[in-house]
């Protein structure tokens, strides 16, 4: 209770980032883990990224590259972090992590099964050092079961979770998403689990082991698709851009070989849409009266809609849809999306002051809070940029000791 009172006093007298004072030791690499820890850094947590001497693999995942060393891929999930390179196979390197754990709140990792035990960085070991530590793990398939030892990347998980089977045209091959959706979902789940664990620790004084996996996160996001199978006996299938349970809902061709999207999910929206495109006479047809009827007769309805849409240009129709509060509109490429007036208004792309990356812009955290302030966005770190800060300022190592560790190839 006293701790809660101190927290209330802190936020009542200081407009601070919500996780200011929280320190994260980030042992994760590539995308899922770094995406989750980046969310914590956006909230003000100090994230210390521990890298191998070669660095996070995504530093080299280009082109495009932001400079001679780091790819644009690396930049997207590593803002606000501090980098130190450690030889974790050495006892001295492991000792440094152990000492950091004593002064930290969270550890995040996504090593293959068994690796943390070999490195003496597993939850059981670190929990003995700091019983308040929150240890967050990402795996491919979970840490038990017949697939627990198998490697997994986003593409593989999109295949095994059913994503690819339900994506693409009906007569085409299974299709992956245009970005690493399984990784991103897993990173979000990791951050969500960590925040719940922080509250648990505030109440009990104890940390915990938070675990999620690419497979669990992917399956957990299938929402209506999984429910259709579990509760309706229908396995999802490829439907192109159509929706299994809503019509009209998809991509439609308009004048000049342009395309728009339309999502008419309610009867009222459907009525307004029919009037906008001049097919209000079908509203009296029993085949199209309710959504369930429209689903049954989607082929006939789509033929009527497609014919009527040839009278409209994409920009013209988009304006009409907006005026009549019907969800739909243009299909943007990435450049058009960032140039959209609403996106500019929301300031989703922020310019970040940088000495390393020319004209650096990053997509901001999409969550907005009425209390507290946003942590200032800081450029992603160069490899090993904060080695001296971590060892000198946090662990209070002397310069002589730091030099010895460098000579011993414990640090870079």
CSV table of C-alpha atoms in Angstrom, one decimal:
chain,number,residue,atom,x,y,z
A,1,UNK,CA,0.0,0.0,0.0
A,2,UNK,CA,2.9,2.4,0.8
A,3,UNK,CA,4.4,1.7,-2.6
A,4,UNK,CA,1.0,2.5,-4.3
A,5,UNK,CA,0.8,5.8,-2.3
A,6,UNK,CA,4.4,6.7,-3.4
A,7,UNK,CA,3.5,5.9,-7.1
A,8,UNK,CA,0.4,8.1,-6.8
A,9,UNK,CA,2.4,10.9,-5.3
A,10,UNK,CA,5.1,10.6,-8.1
A,11,UNK,CA,2.6,10.9,-10.9
A,12,UNK,CA,0.5,13.6,-9.2
A,13,UNK,CA,3.5,15.9,-8.8
A,14,UNK,CA,5.5,14.9,-12.0
A,15,UNK,CA,4.4,14.7,-15.6
A,16,UNK,CA,6.6,11.7,-16.4
A,17,UNK,CA,6.6,8.9,-19.0
A,18,UNK,CA,4.5,6.1,-17.5
A,19,UNK,CA,7.3,3.6,-17.2
A,20,UNK,CA,10.0,6.0,-16.1
A,21,UNK,CA,12.3,4.2,-13.6
A,22,UNK,CA,11.7,0.8,-15.1
A,23,UNK,CA,14.8,-0.9,-16.5
A,24,UNK,CA,14.7,-3.7,-19.1
A,25,UNK,CA,17.5,-6.1,-20.0
A,26,UNK,CA,16.8,-7.0,-23.6
A,27,UNK,CA,18.4,-10.2,-24.7
A,28,UNK,CA,16.0,-10.6,-27.7
A,29,UNK,CA,16.9,-10.3,-31.3
A,30,UNK,CA,15.3,-9.8,-34.8
A,31,UNK,CA,11.7,-8.7,-34.6
A,32,UNK,CA,9.2,-10.1,-32.1
A,33,UNK,CA,11.1,-9.5,-28.9
A,34,UNK,CA,12.6,-6.1,-29.9
A,35,UNK,CA,9.1,-5.0,-31.0
A,36,UNK,CA,7.7,-5.8,-27.6
A,37,UNK,CA,10.6,-4.1,-25.7
A,38,UNK,CA,10.4,-1.1,-28.0
A,39,UNK,CA,6.8,-0.6,-26.7
A,40,UNK,CA,8.1,-0.5,-23.2
A,41,UNK,CA,10.8,2.0,-24.2
A,42,UNK,CA,8.1,4.2,-25.8
A,43,UNK,CA,6.5,4.4,-22.3
A,44,UNK,CA,9.7,5.6,-20.8
A,45,UNK,CA,11.4,2.4,-19.7
A,46,UNK,CA,15.2,2.2,-20.0
A,47,UNK,CA,15.9,-0.7,-22.4
A,48,UNK,CA,19.5,-2.0,-22.5
A,49,UNK,CA,19.9,-4.1,-25.6
A,50,UNK,CA,22.6,-6.8,-25.2
A,51,UNK,CA,24.0,-7.9,-28.5
A,52,UNK,CA,26.7,-10.3,-29.7
A,53,UNK,CA,29.9,-8.8,-31.1
A,54,UNK,CA,28.3,-9.1,-34.6
A,55,UNK,CA,25.2,-7.3,-33.5
A,56,UNK,CA,21.5,-8.0,-33.9
A,57,UNK,CA,21.0,-9.9,-37.3
A,58,UNK,CA,18.6,-7.2,-38.5
A,59,UNK,CA,21.3,-4.6,-38.6
A,60,UNK,CA,22.4,-6.3,-41.8
A,61,UNK,CA,19.0,-7.1,-43.3
A,62,UNK,CA,19.0,-4.8,-46.2
A,63,UNK,CA,18.9,-3.0,-48.6
A,64,UNK,CA,17.7,-0.5,-47.9
A,65,UNK,CA,20.4,0.7,-45.4
A,66,UNK,CA,20.1,3.8,-43.3
A,67,UNK,CA,23.9,4.2,-43.2
A,68,UNK,CA,26.9,2.0,-43.9
A,69,UNK,CA,26.2,-0.2,-40.8
A,70,UNK,CA,22.5,-0.4,-40.1
A,71,UNK,CA,19.5,-1.4,-42.2
A,72,UNK,CA,16.2,0.5,-42.2
A,73,UNK,CA,14.7,-2.8,-40.8
A,74,UNK,CA,16.8,-2.5,-37.6
A,75,UNK,CA,15.7,1.1,-37.1
A,76,UNK,CA,12.0,0.2,-37.0
A,77,UNK,CA,12.1,-1.7,-33.7
A,78,UNK,CA,15.1,-0.4,-31.8
A,79,UNK,CA,14.5,3.2,-31.1
A,80,UNK,CA,15.1,4.6,-27.5
A,81,UNK,CA,17.4,1.6,-26.6
A,82,UNK,CA,21.0,1.4,-25.4
A,83,UNK,CA,23.4,-1.1,-26.9
A,84,UNK,CA,26.2,-3.1,-25.3
A,85,UNK,CA,28.0,-6.1,-26.8
A,86,UNK,CA,28.8,-9.0,-24.4
A,87,UNK,CA,30.4,-12.4,-24.9
A,88,UNK,CA,27.7,-14.3,-23.1
A,89,UNK,CA,29.6,-17.6,-23.5
A,90,UNK,CA,32.1,-16.3,-21.0
A,91,UNK,CA,31.6,-16.4,-17.3
A,92,UNK,CA,32.5,-12.7,-17.0
A,93,UNK,CA,29.9,-11.8,-19.6
A,94,UNK,CA,27.3,-13.8,-17.8
A,95,UNK,CA,28.4,-12.1,-14.5
A,96,UNK,CA,27.7,-8.7,-16.1
A,97,UNK,CA,24.2,-9.7,-16.9
A,98,UNK,CA,23.7,-11.1,-13.4
A,99,UNK,CA,24.8,-7.8,-11.9
A,100,UNK,CA,22.5,-5.9,-14.2
A,101,UNK,CA,19.6,-8.1,-13.2
A,102,UNK,CA,20.1,-7.0,-9.6
A,103,UNK,CA,19.5,-3.4,-10.7
A,104,UNK,CA,16.7,-4.1,-13.2
A,105,UNK,CA,13.0,-4.9,-13.4
A,106,UNK,CA,12.5,-6.9,-16.6
A,107,UNK,CA,14.5,-9.4,-18.7
A,108,UNK,CA,13.3,-10.3,-22.2
A,109,UNK,CA,14.7,-13.1,-24.4
A,110,UNK,CA,13.8,-15.2,-27.4
A,111,UNK,CA,16.6,-17.8,-27.5
A,112,UNK,CA,16.0,-21.3,-28.7
A,113,UNK,CA,15.0,-23.9,-26.1
A,114,UNK,CA,17.9,-24.7,-23.7
A,115,UNK,CA,20.2,-21.9,-24.6
A,116,UNK,CA,19.5,-19.7,-21.6
A,117,UNK,CA,20.2,-22.7,-19.3
A,118,UNK,CA,23.6,-23.1,-21.0
A,119,UNK,CA,24.3,-19.4,-20.6
A,120,UNK,CA,23.2,-19.3,-16.9
A,121,UNK,CA,20.6,-16.8,-18.0
A,122,UNK,CA,17.4,-18.8,-17.4
A,123,UNK,CA,14.5,-17.7,-15.2
A,124,UNK,CA,15.4,-20.0,-12.3
A,125,UNK,CA,19.0,-18.6,-12.2
A,126,UNK,CA,18.0,-14.9,-12.5
A,127,UNK,CA,15.1,-15.3,-10.1
A,128,UNK,CA,17.5,-16.3,-7.4
A,129,UNK,CA,19.5,-13.2,-8.0
A,130,UNK,CA,16.4,-10.9,-8.0
A,131,UNK,CA,13.1,-12.3,-6.9
A,132,UNK,CA,11.3,-9.2,-8.2
A,133,UNK,CA,12.6,-9.7,-11.8
A,134,UNK,CA,10.0,-10.2,-14.5
A,135,UNK,CA,11.4,-12.6,-17.0
A,136,UNK,CA,9.7,-12.5,-20.4
A,137,UNK,CA,10.3,-15.3,-23.0
A,138,UNK,CA,9.3,-15.8,-26.6
A,139,UNK,CA,9.5,-19.2,-28.3
A,140,UNK,CA,8.3,-20.6,-31.6
A,141,UNK,CA,5.9,-23.3,-30.4
A,142,UNK,CA,5.9,-23.0,-26.6
A,143,UNK,CA,8.4,-24.5,-24.2
A,144,UNK,CA,6.8,-27.9,-24.0
A,145,UNK,CA,5.2,-30.3,-26.5
A,146,UNK,CA,6.4,-32.2,-29.5
A,147,UNK,CA,7.4,-29.1,-31.5
A,148,UNK,CA,9.0,-27.2,-28.6
A,149,UNK,CA,12.6,-27.8,-29.9
A,150,UNK,CA,11.8,-26.8,-33.5
A,151,UNK,CA,13.0,-23.5,-35.0
A,152,UNK,CA,10.3,-21.1,-36.2
A,153,UNK,CA,10.3,-17.9,-38.2
A,154,UNK,CA,7.3,-15.7,-39.1
A,155,UNK,CA,6.8,-17.3,-42.5
A,156,UNK,CA,6.8,-20.8,-41.0
A,157,UNK,CA,4.3,-19.7,-38.4
A,158,UNK,CA,2.0,-18.0,-40.9
A,159,UNK,CA,1.9,-21.3,-42.7
A,160,UNK,CA,1.3,-23.5,-39.6
A,161,UNK,CA,-1.2,-21.2,-38.0
A,162,UNK,CA,-3.6,-21.2,-40.9
A,163,UNK,CA,-2.9,-17.6,-42.0
A,164,UNK,CA,-1.6,-18.5,-45.4
A,165,UNK,CA,-4.4,-21.0,-46.0
A,166,UNK,CA,-7.0,-18.4,-45.7
A,167,UNK,CA,-5.1,-15.6,-47.5
A,168,UNK,CA,-5.0,-15.2,-51.3
A,169,UNK,CA,-7.3,-15.8,-54.2
A,170,UNK,CA,-9.6,-18.9,-54.1
A,171,UNK,CA,-7.9,-20.4,-57.2
A,172,UNK,CA,-4.4,-19.2,-56.2
A,173,UNK,CA,-1.7,-20.5,-53.8
A,174,UNK,CA,-1.6,-19.9,-50.1
A,175,UNK,CA,-0.3,-16.4,-49.5
A,176,UNK,CA,1.6,-14.8,-46.7
A,177,UNK,CA,0.9,-11.4,-45.3
A,178,UNK,CA,2.9,-8.5,-46.6
A,179,UNK,CA,4.7,-8.0,-43.3
A,180,UNK,CA,5.8,-10.3,-40.4
A,181,UNK,CA,2.4,-10.4,-38.7
A,182,UNK,CA,3.1,-13.3,-36.4
A,183,UNK,CA,6.2,-11.6,-35.0
A,184,UNK,CA,4.4,-8.3,-34.5
A,185,UNK,CA,1.4,-10.0,-32.7
A,186,UNK,CA,3.8,-11.9,-30.5
A,187,UNK,CA,5.7,-8.8,-29.5
A,188,UNK,CA,2.5,-7.0,-28.6
A,189,UNK,CA,1.4,-10.0,-26.5
A,190,UNK,CA,4.8,-10.0,-24.8
A,191,UNK,CA,4.5,-6.3,-23.9
A,192,UNK,CA,1.0,-6.9,-22.6
A,193,UNK,CA,2.1,-9.8,-20.4
A,194,UNK,CA,4.9,-7.7,-19.0
A,195,UNK,CA,2.6,-4.9,-18.0
A,196,UNK,CA,0.3,-7.3,-16.2
A,197,UNK,CA,3.3,-8.8,-14.4
A,198,UNK,CA,4.4,-5.3,-13.3
A,199,UNK,CA,1.1,-4.8,-11.7
A,200,UNK,CA,1.3,-8.3,-10.1
A,201,UNK,CA,4.7,-7.4,-8.7
A,202,UNK,CA,3.4,-4.1,-7.3
A,203,UNK,CA,0.7,-6.0,-5.4
A,204,UNK,CA,2.8,-9.1,-4.3
A,205,UNK,CA,6.4,-7.9,-4.4
A,206,UNK,CA,7.3,-10.9,-6.5
A,207,UNK,CA,8.3,-11.2,-10.2
A,208,UNK,CA,7.2,-14.0,-12.5
A,209,UNK,CA,8.0,-15.8,-15.8
A,210,UNK,CA,5.9,-14.4,-18.7
A,211,UNK,CA,5.8,-16.7,-21.7
A,212,UNK,CA,4.3,-16.5,-25.1
A,213,UNK,CA,5.1,-18.0,-28.5
A,214,UNK,CA,4.6,-17.3,-32.2
A,215,UNK,CA,2.2,-20.2,-32.5
A,216,UNK,CA,0.0,-19.2,-29.5
A,217,UNK,CA,0.0,-15.5,-30.6
A,218,UNK,CA,-0.9,-16.4,-34.2
A,219,UNK,CA,-3.7,-18.8,-33.3
A,220,UNK,CA,-5.0,-16.4,-30.6
A,221,UNK,CA,-5.5,-13.7,-33.3
A,222,UNK,CA,-7.7,-15.8,-35.6
A,223,UNK,CA,-10.8,-14.5,-33.8
A,224,UNK,CA,-13.9,-15.3,-36.0
A,225,UNK,CA,-11.9,-17.7,-38.2
A,226,UNK,CA,-11.1,-20.1,-35.4
A,227,UNK,CA,-14.6,-19.7,-33.9
A,228,UNK,CA,-16.2,-20.6,-37.2
A,229,UNK,CA,-14.4,-23.9,-37.0
A,230,UNK,CA,-14.7,-24.6,-33.3
A,231,UNK,CA,-18.3,-23.5,-33.0
A,232,UNK,CA,-19.7,-23.6,-36.5
A,233,UNK,CA,-17.9,-26.6,-38.0
A,234,UNK,CA,-16.6,-24.5,-40.9
A,235,UNK,CA,-12.9,-24.5,-41.8
A,236,UNK,CA,-11.7,-21.1,-43.2
A,237,UNK,CA,-10.8,-21.0,-46.8
A,238,UNK,CA,-9.2,-18.6,-49.3
A,239,UNK,CA,-11.7,-15.9,-50.4
A,240,UNK,CA,-9.5,-13.3,-51.9
A,241,UNK,CA,-10.5,-10.0,-50.5
A,242,UNK,CA,-14.0,-11.1,-49.6
A,243,UNK,CA,-15.4,-11.6,-46.1
A,244,UNK,CA,-16.9,-15.0,-45.2
A,245,UNK,CA,-19.8,-13.4,-43.2
A,246,UNK,CA,-20.4,-9.9,-44.6
A,247,UNK,CA,-21.5,-8.8,-48.1
A,248,UNK,CA,-20.6,-6.4,-49.7
A,249,UNK,CA,-17.2,-6.3,-48.1
A,250,UNK,CA,-14.1,-6.4,-50.2
A,251,UNK,CA,-12.2,-4.9,-53.2
A,252,UNK,CA,-14.2,-3.6,-56.1
A,253,UNK,CA,-13.1,-2.3,-59.5
A,254,UNK,CA,-14.3,1.1,-60.6
A,255,UNK,CA,-13.8,3.4,-63.7
A,256,UNK,CA,-10.3,3.6,-65.3
A,257,UNK,CA,-9.2,0.3,-63.9
A,258,UNK,CA,-8.9,1.7,-60.4
A,259,UNK,CA,-10.0,-0.2,-57.3
A,260,UNK,CA,-11.6,0.8,-54.0
A,261,UNK,CA,-12.5,-1.1,-50.8
A,262,UNK,CA,-16.0,-1.3,-49.4
A,263,UNK,CA,-17.2,-2.5,-46.0
A,264,UNK,CA,-20.9,-2.4,-45.7
A,265,UNK,CA,-21.5,-4.3,-42.5
A,266,UNK,CA,-25.0,-3.1,-41.5
A,267,UNK,CA,-28.4,-2.9,-43.2
A,268,UNK,CA,-28.4,0.9,-42.9
A,269,UNK,CA,-25.0,1.2,-44.5
A,270,UNK,CA,-26.1,-1.1,-47.3
A,271,UNK,CA,-29.2,1.0,-48.0
A,272,UNK,CA,-27.1,4.2,-48.1
A,273,UNK,CA,-24.6,2.5,-50.4
A,274,UNK,CA,-27.2,1.3,-52.9
A,275,UNK,CA,-28.7,4.9,-53.1
A,276,UNK,CA,-25.2,6.4,-53.6
A,277,UNK,CA,-24.4,4.2,-56.6
A,278,UNK,CA,-27.9,4.2,-58.0
A,279,UNK,CA,-29.1,0.6,-57.4
A,280,UNK,CA,-31.8,1.4,-54.7
A,281,UNK,CA,-34.3,-0.8,-56.7
A,282,UNK,CA,-32.6,-3.9,-55.3
A,283,UNK,CA,-33.5,-2.9,-51.7
A,284,UNK,CA,-37.0,-4.5,-52.2
A,285,UNK,CA,-35.5,-7.8,-53.4
A,286,UNK,CA,-35.7,-10.4,-50.7
A,287,UNK,CA,-32.4,-11.9,-51.8
A,288,UNK,CA,-30.6,-8.8,-50.6
A,289,UNK,CA,-32.8,-7.6,-47.7
A,290,UNK,CA,-30.5,-8.8,-44.8
A,291,UNK,CA,-26.8,-9.5,-44.5
A,292,UNK,CA,-27.4,-13.3,-44.3
A,293,UNK,CA,-29.4,-13.1,-47.5
A,294,UNK,CA,-26.6,-11.1,-49.2
A,295,UNK,CA,-24.0,-13.7,-48.1
A,296,UNK,CA,-26.1,-16.5,-49.7
A,297,UNK,CA,-26.4,-14.4,-52.9
A,298,UNK,CA,-23.0,-12.7,-53.0
A,299,UNK,CA,-22.2,-13.7,-56.6
A,300,UNK,CA,-25.3,-12.1,-58.0
A,301,UNK,CA,-25.0,-9.0,-55.8
A,302,UNK,CA,-21.4,-8.5,-56.6
A,303,UNK,CA,-22.3,-8.6,-60.3
A,304,UNK,CA,-24.8,-5.8,-59.8
A,305,UNK,CA,-22.5,-3.7,-57.7
A,306,UNK,CA,-19.5,-4.1,-60.1
A,307,UNK,CA,-21.6,-3.0,-63.1
A,308,UNK,CA,-22.8,0.1,-61.2
A,309,UNK,CA,-19.3,1.0,-60.0
A,310,UNK,CA,-18.1,1.4,-63.6
A,311,UNK,CA,-19.8,4.8,-63.6
A,312,UNK,CA,-17.5,6.2,-60.8
A,313,UNK,CA,-13.9,7.2,-60.5
A,314,UNK,CA,-12.1,6.1,-57.3
A,315,UNK,CA,-11.6,9.6,-55.9
A,316,UNK,CA,-15.2,10.5,-56.7
A,317,UNK,CA,-16.7,7.4,-55.1
A,318,UNK,CA,-14.4,7.7,-52.0
A,319,UNK,CA,-15.8,11.2,-51.4
A,320,UNK,CA,-19.4,10.0,-51.7
A,321,UNK,CA,-18.8,7.1,-49.3
A,322,UNK,CA,-17.3,9.5,-46.8
A,323,UNK,CA,-20.1,12.0,-47.1
A,324,UNK,CA,-22.7,9.2,-46.5
A,325,UNK,CA,-20.7,7.6,-43.7
A,326,UNK,CA,-20.1,4.3,-45.5
A,327,UNK,CA,-16.8,2.6,-44.7
A,328,UNK,CA,-14.6,2.4,-47.8
A,329,UNK,CA,-12.4,4.3,-50.2
A,330,UNK,CA,-9.1,4.3,-52.0
A,331,UNK,CA,-6.4,1.6,-51.8
A,332,UNK,CA,-3.2,3.3,-50.9
A,333,UNK,CA,0.4,2.4,-51.5
A,334,UNK,CA,2.8,3.1,-48.6
A,335,UNK,CA,3.8,6.5,-50.0
A,336,UNK,CA,0.1,7.5,-50.4
A,337,UNK,CA,-0.7,6.3,-46.9
A,338,UNK,CA,2.0,8.6,-45.3
A,339,UNK,CA,0.8,11.5,-47.5
A,340,UNK,CA,-2.8,11.1,-46.4
A,341,UNK,CA,-4.1,14.2,-44.5
A,342,UNK,CA,-5.5,12.2,-41.6
A,343,UNK,CA,-2.2,10.4,-41.2
A,344,UNK,CA,-0.3,13.7,-41.2
A,345,UNK,CA,-2.8,15.1,-38.7
A,346,UNK,CA,-2.1,12.1,-36.4
A,347,UNK,CA,1.7,12.7,-36.8
A,348,UNK,CA,2.3,9.0,-37.2
A,349,UNK,CA,5.7,9.6,-38.8
A,350,UNK,CA,8.0,11.6,-36.5
A,351,UNK,CA,11.3,13.2,-37.3
A,352,UNK,CA,13.9,12.1,-34.9
A,353,UNK,CA,17.1,14.0,-34.1
A,354,UNK,CA,20.0,11.9,-35.2
A,355,UNK,CA,23.7,12.2,-35.7
A,356,UNK,CA,24.0,8.8,-37.4
A,357,UNK,CA,21.0,8.4,-39.7
A,358,UNK,CA,20.3,11.3,-42.2
A,359,UNK,CA,16.7,12.6,-42.1
A,360,UNK,CA,15.6,9.9,-39.7
A,361,UNK,CA,11.8,9.4,-39.4
A,362,UNK,CA,10.1,6.7,-37.4
A,363,UNK,CA,6.5,5.6,-36.8
A,364,UNK,CA,5.4,6.7,-33.4
A,365,UNK,CA,3.7,4.5,-30.8
A,366,UNK,CA,0.0,4.4,-31.7
A,367,UNK,CA,-1.3,4.6,-28.1
A,368,UNK,CA,-2.3,8.0,-26.7
A,369,UNK,CA,-2.7,8.7,-23.0
A,370,UNK,CA,-4.5,11.5,-21.1
A,371,UNK,CA,-2.0,11.5,-18.3
A,372,UNK,CA,1.8,11.4,-18.2
A,373,UNK,CA,4.0,12.5,-21.1
A,374,UNK,CA,5.4,10.7,-24.1
A,375,UNK,CA,9.0,9.6,-23.8
A,376,UNK,CA,11.1,11.5,-26.3
A,377,UNK,CA,11.9,9.4,-29.3
A,378,UNK,CA,15.6,8.7,-29.5
A,379,UNK,CA,17.5,7.3,-32.4
A,380,UNK,CA,18.4,3.6,-32.4
A,381,UNK,CA,21.8,2.8,-31.0
A,382,UNK,CA,25.0,2.1,-32.9
A,383,UNK,CA,26.5,-1.3,-32.1
A,384,UNK,CA,27.9,-1.2,-28.5
A,385,UNK,CA,27.3,2.6,-28.3
A,386,UNK,CA,26.5,2.5,-24.6
A,387,UNK,CA,29.0,0.0,-23.3
A,388,UNK,CA,30.8,2.5,-21.1
A,389,UNK,CA,27.6,3.9,-19.8
A,390,UNK,CA,26.3,0.5,-18.7
A,391,UNK,CA,29.5,-0.6,-17.1
A,392,UNK,CA,30.6,2.8,-15.6
A,393,UNK,CA,27.3,4.5,-14.7
A,394,UNK,CA,25.1,1.5,-13.8
A,395,UNK,CA,27.5,-1.1,-12.5
A,396,UNK,CA,30.2,1.4,-11.3
A,397,UNK,CA,33.1,-0.5,-13.0
A,398,UNK,CA,36.4,1.3,-13.0
A,399,UNK,CA,38.0,2.2,-16.3
A,400,UNK,CA,40.8,-0.2,-15.5
A,401,UNK,CA,38.3,-3.1,-15.1
A,402,UNK,CA,36.5,-2.1,-18.3
A,403,UNK,CA,39.8,-2.1,-20.2
A,404,UNK,CA,40.6,-5.6,-18.8
A,405,UNK,CA,37.2,-6.9,-19.9
A,406,UNK,CA,37.9,-5.5,-23.4
A,407,UNK,CA,41.3,-7.2,-23.5
A,408,UNK,CA,39.7,-10.5,-22.5
A,409,UNK,CA,37.1,-10.1,-25.3
A,410,UNK,CA,34.3,-10.1,-22.8
A,411,UNK,CA,33.1,-6.8,-24.1
A,412,UNK,CA,33.6,-5.2,-27.5
